[in-house]
Amino acid sequence: MGCGGSKQDVAAVQQPQPIENNIKPVSEPPKPVSNGTTPNQEVKDEQEEEEEETGSDCLYISTDPGEETLEVDDSLEEYNHIKPSEEAQENHIKKATNVKFFEDWFPEYFQDTDADSESRPRTVNHIDIKVHGSDKQLTIADIDKRARETPQDKASSFKALRNYLLKDLEKQTDKDRLAVRAILVWLSIQEEGNFGSKAANKDSPEGFLSLLAKKQTMFSTFFTVLCREFGLTCVQIKGLSKAGDYQPGDAITKENSSDNWTAVYFENSWNIVHPYWVCRGLFGHRPAGWIKLEAGGKTIGKSEKGAAGVLRNAFKEYYIFPNPKEFIHTCYPIDSKWQLTKNTISLKRFEKMPYLLPTFFGMGLKLISDETCLLNTIKGECMIEMQAPLKNANQIGLWYELYLKEGTGKTDDEKRMLQKENIPKLVAMIRCGDLWQFKLSLPIEGTFKICCYGGPYKSSLARIAEFRVDCKERKKDCRILPFDPGRVGFGPGPAAASAGFFLPSHAGGLVPVNAKSTIEISFTVEKIVIERTTIRATLYTTNKDQTVLQENVSVRTSVETSTVYFDAEVPDEGEYALSINTVRQSQTTQTTQTSTAVSNGKSQQHAHVREETSNVCNYLLSTFAKSKEKLNQKLARSELQSSLESAPKHGEGLAKGIKNIENGIKKCLKQKIMSSDNQIVVAKSKLEHLRIKNEVRNAKLRRNLYVTMGTIHKIKNSSLSRICDKEIQELEEFKMELEQLQKFPQEPPSLHWAIGELANSHTLWDEINNTVKAFLTLLGEPPESLKTWNDMLNVLRPPADMPPMLSLTARIKEMETSGAPKEGVDLENVTKCLKTYSIDQVRNINVGAAVMYEWVLKNSGQKTEK
């Protein structure tokens, strides 16, 4: 039961009620819905009253309902030389997930050219296709549109369909890849029910569609035949999958998990395609037998009603050439060589593998905790940890739903769980930088299920993973979480960055504290936040009433350093929640009609001030969160903290401070302190800020226009750009100053200074060589005396006994006076030397050479380049 879509992809419309447990195909495509704050919304029966629900309109994967009456020969002699061996090698195609659940968002790490090739896309939907012998440009959209608009009569024969779908693609480099896509787009929009009256056979596409309508063949069989008829090498793969009614931790058997998919051979490797999952999706499926405890951060306490769901056409690109390392999480081939990975796994391992869905991989997430879908608690607690690519961490939001399996707990406990007032919030979602933790504390024995969701910040969420949690020993004195943080969770994330809060003193959402002590938490904020925003903080204590300890928390700001500080005093042992919010006041006008006696019936307007509160960040303060460390780890932490506190914020010491912090981080990592540790994440953030300041300083010292422009661009594209407005402004002003100097780092020096500068140059650059040669040629020096750099140096350094009238100074003065070069000077050679390099190229090498270059341009009658 995997999810393949978000709210943008799935229906929130009323759908026909499934008849018993039969899946009913529906031709109407799902309608898009607007973004929301809950993962999904329940597919409702027309007669049921609407109620808020989550997680039920998700696009699930199911098994092909067809019963195979045909056989595809996969032992063809022409395939023998390309079949994967028992020791399959990784193919060389750069594979990656091609997930389009969030169409306006693509992970930044895919754009990093230095990233692992396995993480970068190699998909045809990012290719503009050039048709040979034609000026026409085909795009993937063109190919898809043509496939979707294929006339029905083209299905009368394989030849007619092939000629239509593959038109203009025969000579393309990616023709096989494109052909596979065209076939699947066409297949995904076919309504096989419309062909039920046709003759069912394997002799034509419409005959196969009739077989599909009668459930006498399967999508994988039809796709395999289509590929072969189109000239592609394709085989059908028999295996097992985690689909349909599968629940995390279920046993995988041939009786309940049989499945079929395919592999297509091109570009010297086999590439997986699951035709049925590409073309069909199950909407509104809901497994029965679970009590929903939490959804959207709120207690539910509701027994779930099962629903078979509605089958719809759906084009899910992920299952076209998925990465085998990802695909193995949901599909297991009977023949292990079709795993297409170096390290094959057993069926037993497949059963226990974590149930990770396409969106999990599409967002670049990694599972850091145990690699299993079946978790066991220790004294009623367990932890799930996920990590995002560092570049994307602040663009991603995660959330969850928690369920209890009916009948697995004691009867009285289950009854209590159905009463909302008795349900504590059992899951704390805590983040630290690019790491998320789902911390479960379970008050009763039983079988639980946690469904995790993810998506871009402020977007709807899609299901990314599911885990079963077996609790055999309840947590004693299970405490209620003191506060519901919603999707913001605990710890700084995209909400804080969006509000202008950066460089937190505590990057992790769980903060160890001591009873009867005060903890200080700080942020560097955008200047406008302090100027125009009211910042508030609230401290909650652990109980059902969420008692507010307002007198135990205070807020103070420093305008000079753009820093806001939060001081929270923890009165006793326990867990507390610190909620940080911004408050903006907006004024609204309300018009009222007064009585005639008072104002002749004229309307009056009244201004009302309304406060808009936004949750920026939350912290879980706990006196129980104390970690034991070895002495060498404590010493490494102490050294890192010292380097952070002593690092200067400007001046010559910046580079040394940066080096000290880098060394401090390395020592911590060497002592096996995790890279996701709060102190290391904080140190890396401060390090990034100090590097920006140091680059600003270096740009000013170098006084180079292009270096300055590059530094400005880099800062503006930094995640900390909003708190670097002062640095950006300084560099913008400095840039204008350099531009006024015509790109020279200072007032242009004299030509005589330039000659002296070059006469003492020991490093030969072609840019300098050509410039000096042009200069001396213009002054009448014969070509034979300018063959080498040493020859030119001899001219620039004239002997002491040279007659005054032959010196460079005399010749320069004569030319400037006459306004023209001497007769016989080879101006063509001068021009040739200058045109070899631009003045900007010369200036980047040597300022003196640039001065000489401009002088030659001016006095040789050529136009000066700007």
CSV table of C-alpha atoms in Angstrom, one decimal, residues 648 652-661:
chain,number,residue,atom,x,y,z
A,648,PRO,CA,36.3,37.6,16.0
A,652,GLU,CA,42.5,40.2,10.3
A,653,GLY,CA,41.6,37.5,12.9
A,654,LEU,CA,38.6,36.2,10.8
A,655,ALA,CA,40.7,33.7,8.9
A,656,LYS,CA,42.3,32.3,12.0
A,657,GLY,CA,38.9,32.1,13.8
A,658,ILE,CA,37.5,30.2,10.9
A,659,LYS,CA,40.4,27.8,11.0
A,660,ASN,CA,40.0,27.2,14.7
A,661,ILE,CA,36.3,26.4,14.3
